[in-house]
Short mmCIF file of C-alpha atoms in Angstrom, two decimals:
data_model
loop_
_atom_site.label_atom_id
_atom_site.label_comp_id
_atom_site.label_asym_id
_atom_site.label_seq_id
_atom_site.Cartn_x
_atom_site.Cartn_y
_atom_site.Cartn_z
CA MET A 1 -13.28 27.28 -17.70
CA LEU A 2 -12.90 29.26 -20.91
CA ARG A 3 -15.97 29.39 -23.07
CA THR A 4 -16.36 26.78 -25.77
CA LYS A 5 -14.77 27.91 -29.02
CA VAL A 6 -16.75 27.45 -32.21
CA LEU A 7 -14.57 29.59 -34.45
CA PRO A 8 -11.35 31.54 -33.77
CA ARG A 9 -12.11 35.11 -32.78
CA CYS A 10 -10.56 36.37 -35.98
CA TYR A 11 -13.58 34.88 -37.76
CA LEU A 12 -16.27 36.76 -35.81
CA SER A 13 -18.70 38.24 -38.32
CA PRO A 14 -19.71 41.91 -38.41
CA LEU A 15 -23.23 40.83 -37.41
CA VAL A 16 -21.91 39.11 -34.27
CA LEU A 17 -19.79 42.12 -33.44
CA ARG A 18 -22.76 44.44 -33.76
CA GLY A 19 -24.56 42.18 -31.33
CA LEU A 20 -21.62 42.41 -28.90
CA ARG A 21 -21.71 46.19 -29.09
CA GLY A 22 -25.28 46.10 -28.00
CA THR A 23 -24.55 44.23 -24.79
CA ALA A 24 -24.06 45.93 -21.41
CA ARG A 25 -20.29 45.61 -21.47
CA TRP A 26 -20.09 48.10 -24.35
CA LYS A 27 -22.21 50.74 -22.62
CA HIS A 28 -19.18 52.70 -21.36
CA SER A 29 -17.79 54.73 -24.23
CA THR A 30 -16.55 58.21 -24.98
CA PRO A 31 -19.18 60.94 -24.98
CA VAL A 32 -18.33 61.97 -28.54
CA GLU A 33 -19.80 59.71 -31.20
CA ASP A 34 -20.18 59.81 -34.99
CA ALA A 35 -23.66 58.63 -35.90
CA HIS A 36 -23.41 59.49 -39.60
CA VAL A 37 -24.54 56.97 -42.17
CA GLY A 38 -25.96 54.75 -39.46
CA ALA A 39 -22.50 53.79 -38.19
CA PRO A 40 -22.10 54.60 -34.47
CA PHE A 41 -18.47 55.23 -33.62
CA ARG A 42 -17.57 54.84 -29.96
CA ILE A 43 -14.21 54.41 -28.30
CA PRO A 44 -14.76 51.83 -25.54
CA LEU A 45 -13.87 52.67 -21.93
CA ILE A 46 -12.58 49.45 -20.33
CA ASP A 47 -11.70 48.76 -16.69
CA PHE A 48 -8.44 46.82 -17.05
CA SER A 49 -8.21 46.09 -13.31
CA ALA A 50 -10.77 43.36 -13.95
CA PHE A 51 -8.13 41.58 -16.07
CA ARG A 52 -5.14 42.38 -13.87
CA THR A 53 -6.82 41.10 -10.68
CA ALA A 54 -9.28 38.57 -12.14
CA SER A 55 -10.16 35.63 -9.89
CA SER A 56 -11.23 33.33 -12.76
CA PRO A 57 -10.32 32.57 -16.38
CA SER A 58 -13.81 33.58 -17.51
CA GLU A 59 -13.41 37.03 -16.02
CA ARG A 60 -10.06 37.50 -17.76
CA ARG A 61 -11.58 36.32 -21.03
CA ARG A 62 -14.48 38.76 -20.73
CA VAL A 63 -12.09 41.73 -20.51
CA ALA A 64 -9.89 40.26 -23.25
CA ASP A 65 -12.93 40.08 -25.50
CA ASP A 66 -13.80 43.71 -24.79
CA ILE A 67 -10.27 44.80 -25.70
CA VAL A 68 -10.07 42.81 -28.91
CA ASP A 69 -13.56 43.88 -29.98
CA GLY A 70 -12.54 47.51 -29.42
CA PHE A 71 -9.44 47.08 -31.57
CA LYS A 72 -11.48 45.32 -34.26
CA GLU A 73 -14.15 47.97 -34.44
CA VAL A 74 -12.29 51.21 -33.74
CA GLY A 75 -8.57 50.51 -33.24
CA PHE A 76 -8.66 52.66 -30.03
CA ILE A 77 -9.72 52.06 -26.43
CA TYR A 78 -9.52 53.91 -23.14
CA LEU A 79 -8.16 51.92 -20.20
CA THR A 80 -8.96 52.64 -16.58
CA GLY A 81 -7.52 50.48 -13.81
CA HIS A 82 -4.22 50.22 -15.67
CA GLY A 83 -2.12 50.29 -12.49
CA ILE A 84 0.09 53.33 -13.22
CA GLN A 85 -0.29 55.76 -10.35
CA PRO A 86 -1.28 59.39 -11.09
CA ASP A 87 1.72 60.81 -9.22
CA VAL A 88 4.07 58.79 -11.42
CA ILE A 89 2.51 60.23 -14.57
CA GLU A 90 2.51 63.75 -13.14
CA ASN A 91 6.23 63.51 -12.38
CA VAL A 92 6.96 62.42 -15.97
CA TYR A 93 4.98 65.46 -17.20
CA LYS A 94 6.95 67.68 -14.83
CA LYS A 95 10.36 66.44 -15.98
CA SER A 96 9.25 66.53 -19.62
CA ALA A 97 8.24 70.19 -19.25
CA GLU A 98 11.53 71.02 -17.61
CA PHE A 99 13.40 69.51 -20.56
CA PHE A 100 11.44 71.39 -23.19
CA GLU A 101 11.88 74.67 -21.28
CA LEU A 102 15.67 74.41 -21.73
CA PRO A 103 17.34 76.88 -24.11
CA GLN A 104 17.24 75.68 -27.73
CA HIS A 105 21.00 75.31 -28.01
CA ILE A 106 21.06 72.89 -25.06
CA LYS A 107 18.26 70.77 -26.49
CA ASP A 108 20.08 70.74 -29.85
CA GLN A 109 23.08 69.10 -28.16
CA VAL A 110 21.05 65.88 -27.88
CA ALA A 111 19.44 66.08 -31.36
CA TRP A 112 17.95 63.03 -33.08
CA ASP A 113 20.22 61.90 -35.92
CA ASP A 114 19.52 58.29 -36.98
CA PRO A 115 16.27 56.40 -37.72
CA ARG A 116 17.71 53.12 -36.51
CA ALA A 117 18.67 54.65 -33.17
CA ASN A 118 15.51 56.80 -32.97
CA ARG A 119 16.81 58.64 -29.93
CA GLY A 120 17.16 62.29 -29.02
CA TYR A 121 15.53 65.68 -29.42
CA VAL A 122 13.44 66.58 -32.49
CA LYS A 123 12.83 70.28 -32.98
CA VAL A 124 9.60 71.81 -34.26
CA GLY A 125 9.11 71.15 -37.97
CA ARG A 126 11.66 68.38 -38.41
CA GLU A 127 9.14 65.54 -38.46
CA ARG A 128 6.12 65.29 -40.73
CA VAL A 129 4.07 62.22 -39.91
CA THR A 130 2.03 60.95 -42.84
CA GLN A 131 0.91 57.76 -44.52
CA SER A 132 2.82 58.66 -47.68
CA SER A 133 6.03 56.78 -48.51
CA ASP A 134 7.06 59.12 -51.33
CA ALA A 135 10.15 61.13 -50.34
CA GLU A 136 9.31 64.13 -52.56
CA GLU A 137 5.70 64.25 -51.38
CA ILE A 138 6.74 64.10 -47.72
CA ALA A 139 9.35 66.81 -48.26
CA ALA A 140 6.68 69.02 -49.84
CA LEU A 141 4.32 68.34 -46.94
CA ARG A 142 7.03 69.14 -44.44
CA LYS A 143 7.78 72.46 -46.16
CA LYS A 144 4.12 73.44 -46.50
CA ALA A 145 2.69 72.09 -43.26
CA PRO A 146 5.29 70.73 -40.80
CA ASP A 147 4.11 69.11 -37.57
CA ALA A 148 3.80 71.84 -34.93
CA LYS A 149 5.47 69.89 -32.12
CA GLU A 150 8.82 69.06 -30.59
CA THR A 151 9.69 65.67 -29.12
CA MET A 152 12.25 63.77 -27.07
CA GLU A 153 12.77 60.11 -28.06
CA ILE A 154 14.00 57.56 -25.51
CA GLY A 155 14.75 53.86 -26.06
CA ARG A 156 16.00 51.03 -23.91
CA ASP A 157 19.07 52.28 -22.10
CA TRP A 158 21.09 49.06 -22.24
CA ASP A 159 21.12 48.71 -26.03
CA PRO A 160 24.57 47.38 -27.08
CA VAL A 161 24.73 49.64 -30.15
CA TRP A 162 22.35 52.57 -29.84
CA ARG A 163 22.61 54.92 -26.88
CA ASN A 164 20.08 57.29 -25.46
CA LYS A 165 20.89 61.01 -25.54
CA TRP A 166 20.42 62.48 -22.11
CA PRO A 167 20.59 66.13 -21.03
CA GLU A 168 23.10 66.91 -18.32
CA GLU A 169 21.84 66.01 -14.86
CA THR A 170 22.42 69.59 -13.75
CA ASP A 171 20.12 70.86 -16.53
CA VAL A 172 17.14 68.62 -15.63
CA PRO A 173 17.78 66.88 -12.28
CA GLY A 174 16.16 63.47 -12.10
CA PHE A 175 15.17 63.42 -15.76
CA LYS A 176 17.05 60.25 -16.72
CA ASP A 177 15.96 58.20 -13.70
CA THR A 178 12.33 59.29 -14.08
CA MET A 179 12.17 58.32 -17.71
CA LEU A 180 13.92 54.98 -17.31
CA GLN A 181 11.58 53.97 -14.51
CA PHE A 182 8.57 55.03 -16.56
CA PHE A 183 9.90 53.12 -19.57
CA ARG A 184 9.96 49.92 -17.47
CA THR A 185 6.50 50.62 -16.06
CA CYS A 186 5.01 51.08 -19.55
CA HIS A 187 6.71 47.92 -20.82
CA GLU A 188 5.06 45.96 -17.99
CA LEU A 189 1.63 47.37 -18.87
CA HIS A 190 2.24 46.59 -22.57
CA THR A 191 3.10 42.99 -21.72
CA VAL A 192 -0.13 42.47 -19.77
CA VAL A 193 -2.30 44.09 -22.45
CA MET A 194 -0.67 41.86 -25.08
CA ARG A 195 -1.59 38.85 -22.91
CA SER A 196 -5.22 39.99 -23.06
CA ILE A 197 -5.02 40.38 -26.83
CA ALA A 198 -3.62 36.90 -27.20
CA LEU A 199 -6.51 35.51 -25.15
CA GLY A 200 -9.01 37.49 -27.19
CA LEU A 201 -7.59 36.04 -30.42
CA ASP A 202 -7.80 32.48 -29.06
CA LEU A 203 -4.04 32.17 -28.73
CA GLN A 204 -2.09 30.97 -25.73
CA GLU A 205 -1.94 33.86 -23.29
CA ASP A 206 1.87 33.95 -23.48
CA PHE A 207 1.97 33.80 -27.30
CA PHE A 208 3.56 37.25 -27.71
CA GLU A 209 5.78 37.03 -24.63
CA ASP A 210 9.04 35.98 -26.32
CA LYS A 211 8.38 38.33 -29.24
CA ILE A 212 8.20 41.52 -27.16
CA ASP A 213 10.58 40.81 -24.26
CA GLN A 214 13.59 42.74 -25.58
CA GLN A 215 11.84 46.07 -24.87
CA SER A 216 12.55 47.55 -28.30
CA HIS A 217 10.16 50.38 -27.50
CA ASN A 218 10.19 54.16 -27.87
CA LEU A 219 9.15 56.55 -25.10
CA ARG A 220 8.22 59.83 -26.75
CA LEU A 221 7.77 63.06 -24.79
CA LEU A 222 5.78 65.59 -26.77
CA SER A 223 5.47 69.34 -26.42
CA TYR A 224 3.06 71.33 -28.61
CA PRO A 225 3.94 75.03 -28.26
CA PRO A 226 1.21 77.67 -28.56
CA ILE A 227 0.41 78.36 -32.20
CA PRO A 228 -1.98 80.76 -33.96
CA VAL A 229 -5.33 79.06 -34.48
CA ARG A 230 -5.44 80.39 -38.06
CA LEU A 231 -2.36 78.36 -38.94
CA LEU A 232 -4.02 75.13 -37.84
CA SER A 233 -7.02 75.93 -39.99
CA GLU A 234 -4.92 76.04 -43.16
CA GLU A 235 -5.01 73.13 -45.58
CA GLY A 236 -2.95 70.18 -44.44
CA GLN A 237 -1.77 71.85 -41.22
CA ALA A 238 -2.06 70.12 -37.85
CA ARG A 239 -0.13 69.82 -34.64
CA ALA A 240 0.53 66.28 -35.86
CA GLY A 241 -0.69 65.16 -39.29
CA ALA A 242 -2.96 62.14 -39.90
CA HIS A 243 -0.99 58.96 -39.43
CA SER A 244 -1.01 55.44 -38.00
CA ASP A 245 1.51 54.20 -35.46
CA TYR A 246 4.14 51.62 -36.34
CA GLY A 247 4.41 48.97 -33.64
CA THR A 248 2.09 46.73 -31.62
CA LEU A 249 0.35 49.23 -29.37
CA THR A 250 0.66 52.86 -28.33
CA LEU A 251 0.01 53.91 -24.74
CA LEU A 252 -0.92 57.59 -24.82
CA PHE A 253 -1.15 59.84 -21.78
CA GLN A 254 -2.96 63.12 -22.53
CA ASP A 255 -3.02 66.35 -20.59
CA SER A 256 -6.31 68.26 -20.20
CA VAL A 257 -5.93 70.39 -23.34
CA GLY A 258 -7.06 67.84 -25.92
CA GLY A 259 -6.85 67.92 -29.70
CA LEU A 260 -6.48 64.21 -30.47
CA GLU A 261 -8.82 63.05 -33.23
CA VAL A 262 -9.43 59.49 -34.47
CA GLN A 263 -10.75 58.62 -37.93
CA ASN A 264 -14.00 56.70 -38.15
CA PRO A 265 -13.01 53.84 -40.50
CA ARG A 266 -16.50 53.77 -42.00
CA THR A 267 -17.21 57.46 -42.65
CA GLN A 268 -13.57 58.69 -42.88
CA ARG A 269 -14.58 61.55 -40.55
CA PHE A 270 -12.17 62.52 -37.74
CA GLN A 271 -13.80 62.46 -34.29
CA PRO A 272 -12.39 63.91 -31.06
CA ALA A 273 -10.88 61.50 -28.51
CA PRO A 274 -11.06 63.86 -25.51
CA PRO A 275 -8.94 63.42 -22.41
CA ILE A 276 -10.62 61.34 -19.70
CA PRO A 277 -8.89 61.75 -16.31
CA GLY A 278 -7.20 58.60 -15.03
CA THR A 279 -7.24 56.79 -18.36
CA VAL A 280 -4.63 55.68 -20.87
CA VAL A 281 -5.55 55.81 -24.54
CA VAL A 282 -4.39 52.58 -26.20
CA ASN A 283 -4.38 52.06 -29.97
CA THR A 284 -3.31 49.34 -32.34
CA GLY A 285 -0.18 49.87 -34.43
CA ASP A 286 0.68 48.73 -37.92
CA LEU A 287 2.67 45.66 -36.90
CA LEU A 288 -0.09 44.27 -34.70
CA ALA A 289 -2.53 44.90 -37.56
CA ARG A 290 -0.19 42.93 -39.88
CA TRP A 291 0.10 40.12 -37.30
CA SER A 292 -3.70 39.89 -37.26
CA ASN A 293 -4.09 40.23 -41.05
CA ASP A 294 -5.93 43.50 -40.42
CA THR A 295 -8.39 41.85 -38.04
CA LEU A 296 -7.28 44.50 -35.56
CA ARG A 297 -7.35 48.05 -36.95
CA SER A 298 -4.40 50.42 -37.12
CA THR A 299 -6.50 53.57 -37.25
CA LEU A 300 -5.50 56.98 -38.59
CA HIS A 301 -5.38 59.76 -36.01
CA ARG A 302 -4.08 63.32 -35.75
CA VAL A 303 -3.64 66.22 -33.31
CA VAL A 304 -5.42 69.48 -34.17
CA ALA A 305 -6.41 72.66 -32.31
CA PRO A 306 -8.47 71.96 -29.23
CA SER A 307 -12.14 72.91 -29.09
CA THR A 308 -13.12 76.60 -29.13
CA SER A 309 -14.40 76.32 -25.55
CA LYS A 310 -11.05 74.97 -24.39
CA ILE A 311 -9.24 77.87 -26.04
CA SER A 312 -11.65 80.49 -24.67
CA ASN A 313 -11.34 79.16 -21.10
CA THR A 314 -7.54 79.52 -20.88
CA ASP A 315 -5.32 82.43 -20.06
CA ILE A 316 -3.66 82.69 -23.46
CA PRO A 317 -3.50 85.48 -26.02
CA GLU A 318 -6.48 85.74 -28.31
CA GLY A 319 -6.12 83.67 -31.46
CA MET A 320 -3.56 81.30 -29.97
CA THR A 321 -3.96 77.65 -29.00
CA PRO A 322 -2.79 76.67 -25.52
CA ALA A 323 0.40 74.69 -25.07
CA ARG A 324 -0.16 70.93 -24.93
CA GLN A 325 1.81 68.05 -23.46
CA SER A 326 1.43 64.35 -24.06
CA ILE A 327 3.44 61.20 -23.43
CA ALA A 328 3.41 58.38 -25.96
CA PHE A 329 4.92 54.96 -25.32
CA PHE A 330 5.30 53.21 -28.69
CA CYS A 331 5.33 49.51 -27.96
CA ASN A 332 7.26 47.43 -30.48
CA PRO A 333 7.97 43.75 -31.06
CA ASN A 334 11.60 42.67 -30.75
CA PHE A 335 13.52 44.17 -33.63
CA ASP A 336 14.41 40.73 -35.04
CA ALA A 337 10.82 39.41 -34.73
CA VAL A 338 9.29 38.29 -38.03
CA ILE A 339 5.79 39.71 -38.37
CA GLU A 340 3.51 37.54 -40.50
CA SER A 341 -0.22 36.89 -40.37
CA LEU A 342 -1.39 34.54 -37.67
CA PRO A 343 -2.85 31.35 -39.23
CA ALA A 344 -6.14 31.82 -37.32
CA CYS A 345 -6.57 35.21 -39.04
CA VAL A 346 -6.19 33.86 -42.57
CA SER A 347 -8.91 31.97 -44.45
CA ALA A 348 -10.19 31.31 -47.95
CA SER A 349 -12.45 34.35 -47.63
CA LYS A 350 -9.72 36.47 -46.10
CA PRO A 351 -6.38 35.60 -47.69
CA ASN A 352 -3.09 36.82 -46.35
CA ILE A 353 -2.61 40.54 -47.06
CA TYR A 354 1.03 41.17 -46.12
CA PRO A 355 4.39 39.57 -46.79
CA PRO A 356 6.55 38.79 -43.74
CA VAL A 357 8.65 41.67 -42.43
CA THR A 358 10.89 42.14 -39.41
CA THR A 359 10.15 44.85 -36.90
CA GLU A 360 13.45 46.58 -37.73
CA GLN A 361 12.79 46.61 -41.49
CA TYR A 362 9.36 48.13 -41.10
CA ILE A 363 9.98 50.73 -38.37
CA VAL A 364 13.31 51.98 -39.66
CA ARG A 365 11.80 52.47 -43.11
CA ARG A 366 8.85 54.44 -41.75
CA LEU A 367 11.09 56.63 -39.58
CA ALA A 368 13.50 57.34 -42.41
CA GLU A 369 10.56 58.49 -44.55
CA THR A 370 9.07 60.91 -42.02
CA TYR A 371 12.15 62.74 -40.71
CA ASP A 372 14.25 65.42 -42.38
#
């Protein structure tokens, strides 16, 4: 039996949440914490296998509560027991590296060219992620401090209008098949995590099912080339500038280099989110935050130079950061889904913050703002 509900979970007070953080199920967290101003900042480490293989509704609800509490407090969690095998992830890394090692003129043949399509190769400096929506300000940021990364963007391959841009099979054998299989695998994980979120928000477990089933997602392969450390110490410069993500969730697979930082919503300080072997970093995106009337946080994050110890322990030239790889699966609602605050997350004390918007309207606008 599910526990008796007194109030919808969107109404849990900060005092109750502090009490939840003190219980045993919050004891697993990242080793890096921000204890400034009496506000502990921990990214929860959650064993998702307990939800995937639960033998009782109460067990599923316990994990769902952990996940929702993590997204309320931090906006980020680490998942173990997510069901994606290490060799699958390693093969995606391998094929991603093979693509980025291609000559520049071959990569340019599949260049990104349309924010609605959001497919293809993006060279270093073309994107400048930011929270700004001012075109002139973004252009100035891109000129002064462009993102020091290159990416490959992949969407659903059966879209009736927008087609993926694939390299020739002879250039990267197995690339297309590997990425399409991984796309499906990540969609399946996204679907199950969204079921847990629905439960944790006192919704029917399948509430989001028909709103995310069209797989309007974006698989992003990221390559961060070596860069002088001094450049990343300059004002405004980062491997990827501070930003929030756009959709429901992001599934992030990190290599061992590190550099991801997450902003503590209370102190505004950026704290490292170091790689933990075998985990997937999962964070809330803007549209899920809008759905929940900001009950769930869409937290700012960025990618900077890794720690000094990481740099000093690698075989790279002095003063250079090591190359970094990551894989981000940006989970989105269906493009025609209308995103408006859930009734349970709106009250007299917390009125509705956002007007309704479709997924397509929101994401296409954000992409058009951040790309050159």
